[in-house]
Tab-separated table of C-alpha atoms in Angstrom:
chain	number	residue	atom	x	y	z
A	30	MET	CA	21.148	25.995	-5.218
A	31	ALA	CA	19.254	26.776	-1.922
A	32	LYS	CA	16.145	27.681	-3.933
A	33	LEU	CA	16.602	24.538	-6.213
A	34	SER	CA	16.636	22.510	-3.126
A	35	GLU	CA	13.460	24.269	-1.941
A	36	ALA	CA	11.688	23.680	-5.152
A	37	THR	CA	12.302	20.014	-5.431
A	38	GLY	CA	12.699	19.163	-1.608
A	39	VAL	CA	16.157	17.601	-2.605
A	40	PRO	CA	18.898	18.349	0.056
A	41	VAL	CA	21.705	20.681	-1.161
A	42	ALA	CA	24.300	17.873	-0.383
A	43	SER	CA	22.503	15.600	-2.892
A	44	ILE	CA	22.307	18.291	-5.379
A	45	LYS	CA	26.005	18.881	-5.100
A	46	PHE	CA	26.818	15.074	-5.415
A	47	TYR	CA	24.416	14.813	-8.460
A	48	ILE	CA	26.548	17.676	-10.172
A	49	ARG	CA	29.931	16.220	-9.295
A	50	ALA	CA	28.712	12.747	-10.658
A	51	GLY	CA	27.771	14.354	-13.821
A	52	LEU	CA	24.108	13.585	-13.458
A	53	LEU	CA	22.939	17.352	-13.187
A	54	PRO	CA	24.603	20.238	-15.219
A	55	GLY	CA	25.936	23.094	-12.862
A	56	GLY	CA	24.100	26.323	-12.783
A	57	GLU	CA	25.223	29.334	-14.827
A	58	LEU	CA	27.635	31.144	-12.620
A	59	LEU	CA	26.618	34.657	-11.788
A	60	LEU	CA	29.185	35.382	-9.032
A	61	PRO	CA	31.955	32.986	-7.739
A	62	ASN	CA	29.654	31.539	-5.084
A	63	GLN	CA	26.215	32.000	-6.757
A	64	ALA	CA	24.760	30.089	-9.916
A	65	ASP	CA	21.521	30.456	-11.569
A	66	TYR	CA	19.358	27.308	-11.856
A	67	GLY	CA	16.400	26.993	-14.187
A	68	ASP	CA	13.385	25.167	-14.859
A	69	SER	CA	15.248	22.595	-16.587
A	70	HIS	CA	17.421	22.001	-13.624
A	71	VAL	CA	14.141	21.400	-11.386
A	72	ARG	CA	12.888	18.887	-14.177
A	73	ARG	CA	16.130	17.146	-14.385
A	74	LEU	CA	16.451	16.729	-10.585
A	75	ARG	CA	13.109	15.267	-10.377
A	76	LEU	CA	13.950	12.802	-13.047
A	77	ILE	CA	17.126	11.780	-11.161
A	78	ARG	CA	15.133	11.258	-7.975
A	79	GLY	CA	12.554	9.325	-9.835
A	80	LEU	CA	15.062	7.082	-11.336
A	81	ILE	CA	16.881	6.451	-8.052
A	82	GLU	CA	14.122	6.265	-5.554
A	83	VAL	CA	11.021	5.064	-7.374
A	84	GLY	CA	12.862	2.947	-10.058
A	85	GLY	CA	15.495	1.747	-7.698
A	86	LEU	CA	18.471	2.560	-10.258
A	87	THR	CA	22.005	3.242	-8.808
A	88	VAL	CA	23.657	6.522	-9.340
A	89	ALA	CA	25.750	4.998	-12.116
A	90	ALA	CA	22.803	3.568	-13.850
A	91	SER	CA	20.924	6.802	-13.764
A	92	LYS	CA	23.845	8.523	-15.447
A	93	ARG	CA	23.954	5.972	-18.096
A	94	VAL	CA	20.238	6.669	-19.145
A	95	ILE	CA	20.480	10.360	-18.661
A	96	ASP	CA	23.537	10.438	-20.907
A	97	ALA	CA	21.384	8.727	-23.412
A	98	VAL	CA	18.578	11.261	-23.179
A	99	ASP	CA	21.169	14.057	-23.722
A	100	SER	CA	22.931	12.416	-26.601
A	101	ASP	CA	21.703	12.473	-30.193
A	102	LEU	CA	21.738	8.730	-30.257
A	103	PRO	CA	18.839	7.410	-32.506
A	104	LEU	CA	15.773	6.534	-30.310
A	105	ALA	CA	15.975	2.800	-30.897
A	106	GLU	CA	19.628	3.000	-29.207
A	107	THR	CA	18.336	5.116	-26.346
A	108	PHE	CA	15.655	2.325	-25.963
A	109	GLU	CA	18.270	-0.468	-25.943
A	110	ILE	CA	20.380	1.431	-23.354
A	111	ALA	CA	17.264	1.726	-21.100
A	112	GLN	CA	16.452	-1.893	-21.238
A	113	GLN	CA	19.979	-2.999	-20.642
A	114	THR	CA	20.292	-0.618	-17.777
A	115	VAL	CA	17.323	-1.930	-15.972
A	116	SER	CA	18.076	-5.710	-16.799
A	117	ASP	CA	20.508	-8.079	-15.221
A	118	ASP	CA	23.674	-8.696	-17.532
A	119	LEU	CA	22.973	-12.234	-18.239
A	120	ASP	CA	25.486	-14.287	-20.357
A	121	PRO	CA	23.474	-16.277	-22.708
A	122	ALA	CA	26.015	-19.010	-22.777
A	123	LEU	CA	25.290	-19.776	-19.199
A	124	LEU	CA	21.586	-20.125	-19.556
A	125	ASP	CA	19.848	-23.414	-20.234
A	126	PRO	CA	19.278	-23.448	-24.040
A	127	ALA	CA	16.015	-25.628	-23.601
A	128	ALA	CA	14.586	-22.785	-21.437
A	129	LEU	CA	15.479	-20.284	-23.967
A	130	ARG	CA	13.898	-22.323	-26.699
A	131	ARG	CA	10.717	-22.657	-24.316
A	132	ILE	CA	10.513	-18.916	-24.126
A	133	ASP	CA	10.643	-18.533	-27.968
A	134	GLU	CA	7.820	-21.074	-28.295
A	135	LEU	CA	5.771	-19.200	-25.845
A	136	LEU	CA	5.986	-16.054	-27.873
A	137	PRO	CA	4.833	-17.275	-31.299
A	138	GLY	CA	4.925	-14.581	-33.967
A	139	TRP	CA	6.875	-12.181	-31.730
A	140	LYS	CA	9.729	-10.410	-33.404
A	141	TYR	CA	12.755	-9.762	-31.117
A	142	SER	CA	16.417	-10.193	-31.092
A	143	ALA	CA	18.241	-13.173	-29.653
A	144	LEU	CA	20.031	-10.880	-27.139
A	145	ASN	CA	16.916	-9.038	-25.990
A	146	PRO	CA	17.778	-8.853	-22.104
A	147	GLY	CA	14.196	-9.681	-21.358
A	148	ARG	CA	14.455	-12.854	-23.462
A	149	LEU	CA	17.393	-14.007	-21.342
A	150	ALA	CA	15.729	-12.925	-18.020
A	151	ALA	CA	12.498	-14.802	-18.962
A	152	ALA	CA	14.493	-17.984	-19.542
A	153	ARG	CA	16.239	-17.632	-16.275
A	154	VAL	CA	12.922	-17.181	-14.590
A	155	LEU	CA	11.505	-20.393	-16.308
A	156	THR	CA	14.659	-22.306	-15.051
A	157	THR	CA	14.132	-21.262	-11.595
A	158	PHE	CA	10.406	-21.939	-11.679
A	159	GLU	CA	10.886	-25.404	-12.702
A	160	ALA	CA	13.958	-25.844	-10.244
A	161	VAL	CA	11.641	-25.039	-7.413
A	162	GLY	CA	9.309	-27.715	-8.404
A	163	GLN	CA	6.649	-25.583	-10.086
A	164	GLN	CA	4.963	-26.818	-13.460
A	165	ASP	CA	3.465	-24.385	-15.897
A	166	GLU	CA	0.292	-26.507	-16.545
A	167	LEU	CA	-2.045	-23.595	-16.554
A	168	GLY	CA	-0.354	-21.293	-19.103
A	169	TRP	CA	1.003	-18.781	-16.364
A	170	PHE	CA	3.826	-17.793	-18.724
A	171	THR	CA	1.431	-17.503	-21.619
A	172	ARG	CA	-0.956	-15.181	-19.620
A	173	TYR	CA	1.967	-13.003	-18.499
A	174	ALA	CA	3.017	-12.673	-22.140
A	175	ASP	CA	-0.529	-11.588	-23.045
A	176	ALA	CA	-0.340	-9.032	-20.209
A	177	ALA	CA	2.993	-7.903	-21.223
A	178	LEU	CA	1.787	-7.114	-24.781
A	179	LEU	CA	-0.955	-4.892	-23.530
A	180	ALA	CA	1.548	-2.930	-21.397
A	181	ALA	CA	4.038	-2.623	-24.281
A	182	GLU	CA	1.250	-1.456	-26.775
A	183	ALA	CA	0.489	1.211	-24.055
A	184	ASP	CA	4.239	2.214	-23.787
A	185	VAL	CA	4.615	2.476	-27.504
A	186	ASP	CA	1.438	4.547	-27.823
A	187	GLU	CA	2.761	7.024	-25.201
A	188	LEU	CA	6.038	7.247	-27.235
A	189	VAL	CA	4.256	8.090	-30.548
A	190	ALA	CA	2.279	10.752	-28.919
A	191	ARG	CA	5.385	12.739	-28.084
A	192	SER	CA	7.114	14.836	-30.580
A	193	GLY	CA	10.953	15.667	-30.600
A	194	ARG	CA	13.869	13.315	-29.847
A	195	GLU	CA	14.340	14.675	-26.304
A	196	ALA	CA	10.641	14.481	-25.306
A	197	GLN	CA	10.570	10.780	-26.813
A	198	SER	CA	13.820	9.610	-25.414
A	199	GLU	CA	12.633	11.002	-21.862
A	200	THR	CA	9.441	8.993	-22.325
A	201	VAL	CA	11.425	5.813	-23.180
A	202	ILE	CA	13.517	6.212	-20.021
A	203	ILE	CA	10.618	7.001	-17.686
A	204	GLY	CA	8.391	4.327	-19.331
A	205	THR	CA	11.024	1.619	-18.974
A	206	VAL	CA	12.080	2.472	-15.354
A	207	LEU	CA	8.633	3.621	-13.912
A	208	GLY	CA	6.739	0.991	-15.868
A	209	ASP	CA	8.352	-2.094	-14.071
A	210	ALA	CA	7.368	-0.229	-10.671
A	211	LEU	CA	3.849	0.663	-11.803
A	212	PHE	CA	3.100	-2.819	-12.974
A	213	ALA	CA	4.463	-4.432	-9.898
A	214	ALA	CA	2.344	-2.072	-7.691
A	215	LEU	CA	-0.899	-2.667	-9.508
A	216	ARG	CA	-0.384	-6.426	-9.564
A	217	ARG	CA	-0.366	-6.585	-5.763
A	218	VAL	CA	-3.496	-4.411	-5.787
A	219	ALA	CA	-5.096	-6.609	-8.328
A	220	GLN	CA	-4.099	-9.759	-6.373
A	221	GLU	CA	-6.004	-8.618	-3.434
A	222	HIS	CA	-8.979	-7.726	-5.622
A	223	VAL	CA	-8.957	-11.127	-7.431
A	224	SER	CA	-8.312	-13.007	-4.175
A	225	SER	CA	-11.180	-11.220	-2.229
A	226	GLY	CA	-13.513	-11.871	-5.167
A	227	ARG	CA	-12.622	-15.538	-5.476
A	228	PHE	CA	-12.418	-16.477	-1.744
A	229	GLY	CA	-14.646	-13.851	-0.249
A	230	THR	CA	-11.939	-13.330	2.365
A	231	PRO	CA	-11.522	-10.026	4.092
A	232	PRO	CA	-8.127	-8.375	4.105
A	233	ALA	CA	-5.950	-10.432	6.374
A	234	SER	CA	-5.585	-7.737	8.943
A	235	ASP	CA	-8.237	-5.099	9.782
A	236	LYS	CA	-5.698	-2.323	10.326
A	237	SER	CA	-6.939	-1.070	7.006
A	238	THR	CA	-10.227	-0.096	5.698
A	239	THR	CA	-11.247	-1.422	2.339
A	240	VAL	CA	-11.288	1.144	-0.531
A	241	ASN	CA	-13.689	1.235	-3.324
A	242	GLU	CA	-16.037	-1.498	-1.987
A	243	ALA	CA	-18.989	0.669	-1.987
A	244	ARG	CA	-18.581	2.034	-5.545
B	6	MET	CA	27.100	-31.188	2.134
B	7	ALA	CA	29.406	-31.594	-0.748
B	8	LYS	CA	26.792	-33.669	-2.451
B	9	LEU	CA	24.196	-31.171	-1.784
B	10	SER	CA	26.559	-28.481	-3.460
B	11	GLU	CA	26.987	-30.799	-6.309
B	12	ALA	CA	23.222	-31.229	-6.864
B	13	THR	CA	22.398	-27.590	-6.826
B	14	GLY	CA	25.651	-25.958	-8.038
B	15	VAL	CA	25.654	-23.750	-4.741
B	16	PRO	CA	28.963	-23.497	-3.201
B	17	VAL	CA	29.464	-25.184	0.107
B	18	ALA	CA	30.416	-21.804	1.798
B	19	SER	CA	27.045	-20.411	0.688
B	20	ILE	CA	25.091	-23.494	1.925
B	21	LYS	CA	26.968	-22.925	5.394
B	22	PHE	CA	26.033	-19.279	5.422
B	23	TYR	CA	22.186	-20.111	4.560
B	24	ILE	CA	22.087	-22.678	7.413
B	25	ARG	CA	23.747	-20.283	9.979
B	26	ALA	CA	21.313	-17.481	8.730
B	27	GLY	CA	18.387	-19.853	9.468
B	28	LEU	CA	17.302	-20.130	5.885
B	29	LEU	CA	17.961	-23.735	5.309
B	30	PRO	CA	17.639	-26.447	8.086
B	31	GLY	CA	20.746	-28.501	8.939
B	32	GLY	CA	21.116	-31.877	7.783
B	33	GLU	CA	20.515	-34.926	10.049
B	34	LEU	CA	23.807	-35.587	11.799
B	35	LEU	CA	25.235	-39.084	10.942
B	36	LEU	CA	28.715	-38.505	12.448
B	37	PRO	CA	30.054	-35.536	14.117
B	38	ASN	CA	31.387	-34.175	10.754
B	39	GLN	CA	28.856	-35.867	8.476
B	40	ALA	CA	25.166	-34.951	7.867
B	41	ASP	CA	22.372	-36.276	5.806
B	42	TYR	CA	20.652	-33.911	3.396
B	43	GLY	CA	17.606	-35.032	1.449
B	44	ASP	CA	15.479	-33.946	-1.480
B	45	SER	CA	13.641	-31.337	0.698
B	46	HIS	CA	17.088	-29.584	1.279
B	47	VAL	CA	17.754	-29.547	-2.365
B	48	ARG	CA	14.422	-28.025	-3.233
B	49	ARG	CA	14.713	-25.496	-0.310
B	50	LEU	CA	18.232	-24.421	-1.543
B	51	ARG	CA	16.951	-23.938	-4.969
B	52	LEU	CA	14.032	-21.640	-3.667
B	53	ILE	CA	16.585	-19.722	-1.589
B	54	ARG	CA	18.779	-19.137	-4.802
B	55	GLY	CA	15.725	-18.207	-6.938
B	56	LEU	CA	14.542	-15.626	-4.236
B	57	ILE	CA	18.031	-14.140	-3.946
B	58	GLU	CA	19.354	-14.214	-7.527
B	59	VAL	CA	16.370	-14.058	-9.635
B	60	GLY	CA	13.993	-12.153	-7.364
B	61	GLY	CA	16.667	-9.891	-6.189
B	62	LEU	CA	15.697	-10.336	-2.351
B	63	THR	CA	18.133	-9.743	0.368
B	64	VAL	CA	18.982	-12.643	2.686
B	65	ALA	CA	17.037	-11.165	5.503
B	66	ALA	CA	13.916	-10.619	3.016
B	67	SER	CA	14.334	-14.329	1.900
B	68	LYS	CA	14.259	-15.484	5.472
B	69	ARG	CA	11.075	-13.661	6.117
B	70	VAL	CA	9.301	-15.349	3.408
B	71	ILE	CA	10.600	-18.764	3.979
B	72	ASP	CA	9.589	-18.461	7.528
B	73	ALA	CA	6.153	-17.827	6.242
B	74	VAL	CA	6.099	-20.829	4.191
B	75	ASP	CA	7.329	-22.897	7.197
B	76	SER	CA	4.625	-21.540	9.514
B	77	ASP	CA	1.007	-22.430	9.888
B	78	LEU	CA	-0.249	-18.802	9.369
B	79	PRO	CA	-3.410	-18.591	7.261
B	80	LEU	CA	-2.662	-18.309	3.558
B	81	ALA	CA	-3.993	-14.788	3.467
B	82	GLU	CA	-1.315	-13.784	5.943
B	83	THR	CA	1.532	-15.509	4.004
B	84	PHE	CA	0.268	-13.449	0.934
B	85	GLU	CA	0.442	-10.309	2.924
B	86	ILE	CA	4.031	-10.981	4.201
B	87	ALA	CA	5.107	-11.877	0.603
B	88	GLN	CA	3.642	-8.655	-0.705
B	89	GLN	CA	5.190	-6.431	2.111
B	90	THR	CA	8.542	-8.204	1.606
B	91	VAL	CA	8.830	-7.337	-2.017
B	92	SER	CA	7.484	-3.855	-1.696
B	93	ASP	CA	9.083	-0.582	-0.277
B	94	ASP	CA	7.927	0.332	3.013
B	95	LEU	CA	6.174	3.539	2.388
B	96	ASP	CA	4.312	5.747	4.865
B	97	PRO	CA	0.959	6.718	3.723
B	98	ALA	CA	1.211	9.883	5.489
B	99	LEU	CA	4.149	11.030	3.435
B	100	LEU	CA	2.147	10.478	0.148
B	101	ASP	CA	0.159	12.822	-1.801
B	102	PRO	CA	-3.480	12.404	-0.911
B	103	ALA	CA	-4.451	13.585	-4.423
B	104	ALA	CA	-2.327	10.901	-5.997
B	105	LEU	CA	-3.796	8.101	-3.628
B	106	ARG	CA	-7.292	9.306	-4.644
B	107	ARG	CA	-6.431	9.266	-8.361
B	108	ILE	CA	-5.168	5.834	-8.156
B	109	ASP	CA	-8.456	4.592	-6.438
B	110	GLU	CA	-10.337	6.343	-9.321
B	111	LEU	CA	-8.341	4.468	-11.889
B	112	LEU	CA	-9.376	1.164	-10.254
B	113	PRO	CA	-13.052	1.492	-10.115
B	114	GLY	CA	-14.857	-1.504	-8.427
B	115	TRP	CA	-11.610	-3.215	-7.217
B	116	LYS	CA	-11.572	-4.195	-3.507
B	117	TYR	CA	-8.399	-3.711	-1.748
B	118	SER	CA	-7.323	-2.401	1.588
B	119	ALA	CA	-6.038	1.258	2.045
B	120	LEU	CA	-2.676	-0.052	3.188
B	121	ASN	CA	-2.085	-2.444	0.115
B	122	PRO	CA	1.593	-1.823	-0.458
B	123	GLY	CA	0.840	-1.771	-4.153
B	124	ARG	CA	-1.696	1.105	-3.692
B	125	LEU	CA	0.898	3.321	-2.037
B	126	ALA	CA	3.670	2.278	-4.391
B	127	ALA	CA	1.313	3.147	-7.520
B	128	ALA	CA	0.419	6.528	-5.934
B	129	ARG	CA	4.387	7.205	-5.710
B	130	VAL	CA	4.836	6.237	-9.372
B	131	LEU	CA	1.912	8.599	-10.244
B	132	THR	CA	3.513	11.501	-8.274
B	133	THR	CA	6.879	10.996	-9.884
B	134	PHE	CA	5.398	10.511	-13.409
B	135	GLU	CA	3.766	13.915	-13.188
B	136	ALA	CA	6.875	15.597	-11.377
B	137	VAL	CA	8.960	14.732	-14.406
B	138	GLY	CA	6.452	16.482	-16.633
B	139	GLN	CA	4.574	13.530	-18.041
B	140	GLN	CA	0.740	13.477	-18.497
B	141	ASP	CA	-1.390	10.370	-18.458
B	142	GLU	CA	-3.641	11.627	-21.396
B	143	LEU	CA	-3.759	8.307	-23.169
B	144	GLY	CA	-4.557	6.076	-20.284
B	145	TRP	CA	-1.124	4.598	-19.613
B	146	PHE	CA	-2.220	3.712	-16.084
B	147	THR	CA	-5.619	2.261	-16.910
B	148	ARG	CA	-3.983	0.052	-19.465
B	149	TYR	CA	-1.362	-1.163	-16.964
B	150	ALA	CA	-4.252	-1.830	-14.483
B	151	ASP	CA	-5.892	-3.955	-17.211
B	152	ALA	CA	-2.722	-5.852	-17.676
B	153	ALA	CA	-2.126	-6.287	-13.880
B	154	LEU	CA	-5.640	-7.710	-13.576
B	155	LEU	CA	-4.735	-10.450	-16.249
B	156	ALA	CA	-1.647	-11.317	-14.376
B	157	ALA	CA	-3.368	-11.394	-11.005
B	158	GLU	CA	-6.082	-13.669	-12.330
B	159	ALA	CA	-3.322	-16.162	-13.799
B	160	ASP	CA	-1.521	-15.946	-10.162
B	161	VAL	CA	-4.805	-16.906	-8.278
B	162	ASP	CA	-5.668	-19.719	-10.707
B	163	GLU	CA	-2.267	-21.255	-10.094
B	164	LEU	CA	-2.882	-20.980	-6.416
B	165	VAL	CA	-6.373	-22.605	-6.641
B	166	ALA	CA	-4.688	-25.617	-8.598
B	167	ARG	CA	-2.442	-26.335	-5.660
B	168	SER	CA	-3.470	-28.523	-2.780
B	169	GLY	CA	-2.252	-28.404	0.719
B	170	ARG	CA	-1.208	-25.271	2.738
B	171	GLU	CA	2.517	-25.728	2.213
B	172	ALA	CA	2.436	-26.204	-1.676
B	173	GLN	CA	-0.068	-23.028	-1.753
B	174	SER	CA	2.099	-20.765	0.282
B	175	GLU	CA	5.308	-21.859	-1.758
B	176	THR	CA	3.215	-20.832	-4.849
B	177	VAL	CA	2.318	-17.568	-3.260
B	178	ILE	CA	5.859	-16.710	-2.379
B	179	ILE	CA	7.254	-17.841	-5.758
B	180	GLY	CA	4.441	-16.169	-7.774
B	181	THR	CA	5.017	-13.118	-6.016
B	182	VAL	CA	8.745	-12.926	-6.296
B	183	LEU	CA	9.280	-14.440	-9.698
B	184	GLY	CA	6.070	-12.669	-11.202
B	185	ASP	CA	7.683	-9.197	-10.874
B	186	ALA	CA	10.820	-10.674	-12.766
B	187	LEU	CA	8.894	-12.526	-15.282
B	188	PHE	CA	6.605	-9.681	-16.257
B	189	ALA	CA	9.371	-7.003	-16.454
B	190	ALA	CA	11.302	-9.491	-18.741
B	191	LEU	CA	8.331	-10.187	-21.041
B	192	ARG	CA	7.525	-6.672	-21.276
B	193	ARG	CA	10.984	-5.841	-22.700
B	194	VAL	CA	10.601	-8.524	-25.259
B	195	ALA	CA	7.104	-7.201	-26.055
B	196	GLN	CA	8.418	-3.554	-26.350
B	197	GLU	CA	10.888	-4.842	-29.008
B	198	HIS	CA	8.241	-6.718	-30.706
B	199	VAL	CA	5.398	-3.825	-30.760
B	200	SER	CA	8.226	-1.446	-31.790
B	201	SER	CA	9.433	-3.479	-34.792
B	202	GLY	CA	5.780	-3.916	-35.863
B	203	ARG	CA	5.077	-0.188	-35.446
B	204	PHE	CA	8.110	1.488	-36.959
B	205	GLY	CA	9.515	-1.459	-39.021
B	206	THR	CA	12.899	-0.680	-37.490
B	207	PRO	CA	15.454	-3.460	-37.303
B	208	PRO	CA	17.037	-3.944	-33.797
B	209	ALA	CA	19.374	-1.117	-33.169
B	210	SER	CA	22.327	-3.306	-33.439
B	211	ASP	CA	23.128	-6.166	-35.693
B	212	LYS	CA	25.091	-8.027	-33.014
B	213	SER	CA	22.065	-10.219	-32.658
B	214	THR	CA	19.868	-12.196	-34.863
B	215	THR	CA	16.058	-11.817	-34.998
B	216	VAL	CA	14.232	-14.640	-33.408
B	217	ASN	CA	10.971	-15.991	-34.308
B	218	GLU	CA	10.674	-13.717	-37.403
B	219	ALA	CA	10.338	-16.757	-39.758
B	220	ARG	CA	7.633	-18.339	-37.897
C-alpha cells in the first residue's frame, strides 16, 4: 500500500478510505499485513482522484459511476448513470412548462428523452436567465446549443474509437465528468482571447504575461 | 419583507440571512418593524438565488461577485473576479509544466494571460485525462477549444449589446455563472441526440418519451 501511495501521490489514509468505501478493490493478500496491488489499482486510483478532485464529484457519486464501469450494464445505461450523477436531480413537475417548451423549440430536430437531465437543467437556466432580467435577443441559447453539438460529436467519436465494454464505459465516465471541467476551463481562456481581440484591452492585471501573443 | 418573499418565492428566513450576509441591501425603514422593498430588491434576490441554486456558488462566492457588480471597478476587473470566483484556485507551480505547454500549443494564436484560471484548469484536466490512461488521438481537446470559442463569441456579443457599467457587469456575472450550467446541460442533450443518430439506439429506459422526434 505504501508503494501504491508512492506511485500515485495519494496518501495511505485516503487509499484505506477508498477501499472501505468500496471505490477501490483491496489488494491480493500475501501476508496478514501485506497485500499486492497491481497496475489496475494504480489506474483505478487515478480515476477516483480525477473524478473527485477535477470533476468535483462526491465519494458517493464516484462510487455510483465506478460501479457502472465495473458492471455489465449496456453502454446506454452506463451513459445514463453518468449523466444523472453529474446533474442536479430536478423534478420536471416543479419546472416552468413554458421554459421546457422553449428549450425544445431551441433544439429543432434533436432527438432526446423528455427526462434527459440536461433538458431539465437547461429549462432551469432559462427561467433564471429571464428572472434576473436578461433577454435572449441575440441567440445566446442557440449559439450555446451549436457549441454543445460540436462537443457531443467529439465525445461520441472518442467512444467509437474505443473497443470493448470496459474501455468504452470508462470513456463515457471520463468524458462526461472531465468534459464539463474542460469546456468551462477553455471557455474562460476563450473569453479573454475574444475580449482582447474585440476591445484591445490588456489583461486587467499585469501580474501575468500574455501567452501565445507572439505566435 | 413578507411581500418580497411572496414575489420571489424565497423564504423570509433566507431573505434575512442574505441581508445579514451583506448580499442584499436592507429595505428603507418606514417604521421600526416595517421596511420598504422595491423592484431592485426583487431583481437582486433573483440574482442571488440564481447564483447559488443554478450556478452552485457558495454564499461567500456570491457576495464576491455581487460586490463586484456594485463597485465601480472597470469591467475587465469584474470579469476577472467572475472568472476567479467560478474557478478552482490552482497554484501554477504545482501543475505539470508539460501540460501547460501542451494547452498553449492546442490554442495557437489565442491571446490570454499565463495566469488565466481556465488555462490552469485545462492543464489539470489534461494531466488527469492522461493519468487515467486516455490519449487525445482524435483531437478531443482541439474540438472542445473550437466549441469554447463559439460560446465565448456569443458571450462577448451579449456584453456589447448592453449599455452602462451596471448592466454590463451583471451580464458578465450571469454569463460566467449560468454559461457553465447552460453548456453542461445542452451537452447532455446533444450527447443523447448524437448517440441516437449514430447508434440508432432508443433511450436506455422507456420511462420517458422522446421529444422532438416528430418535428
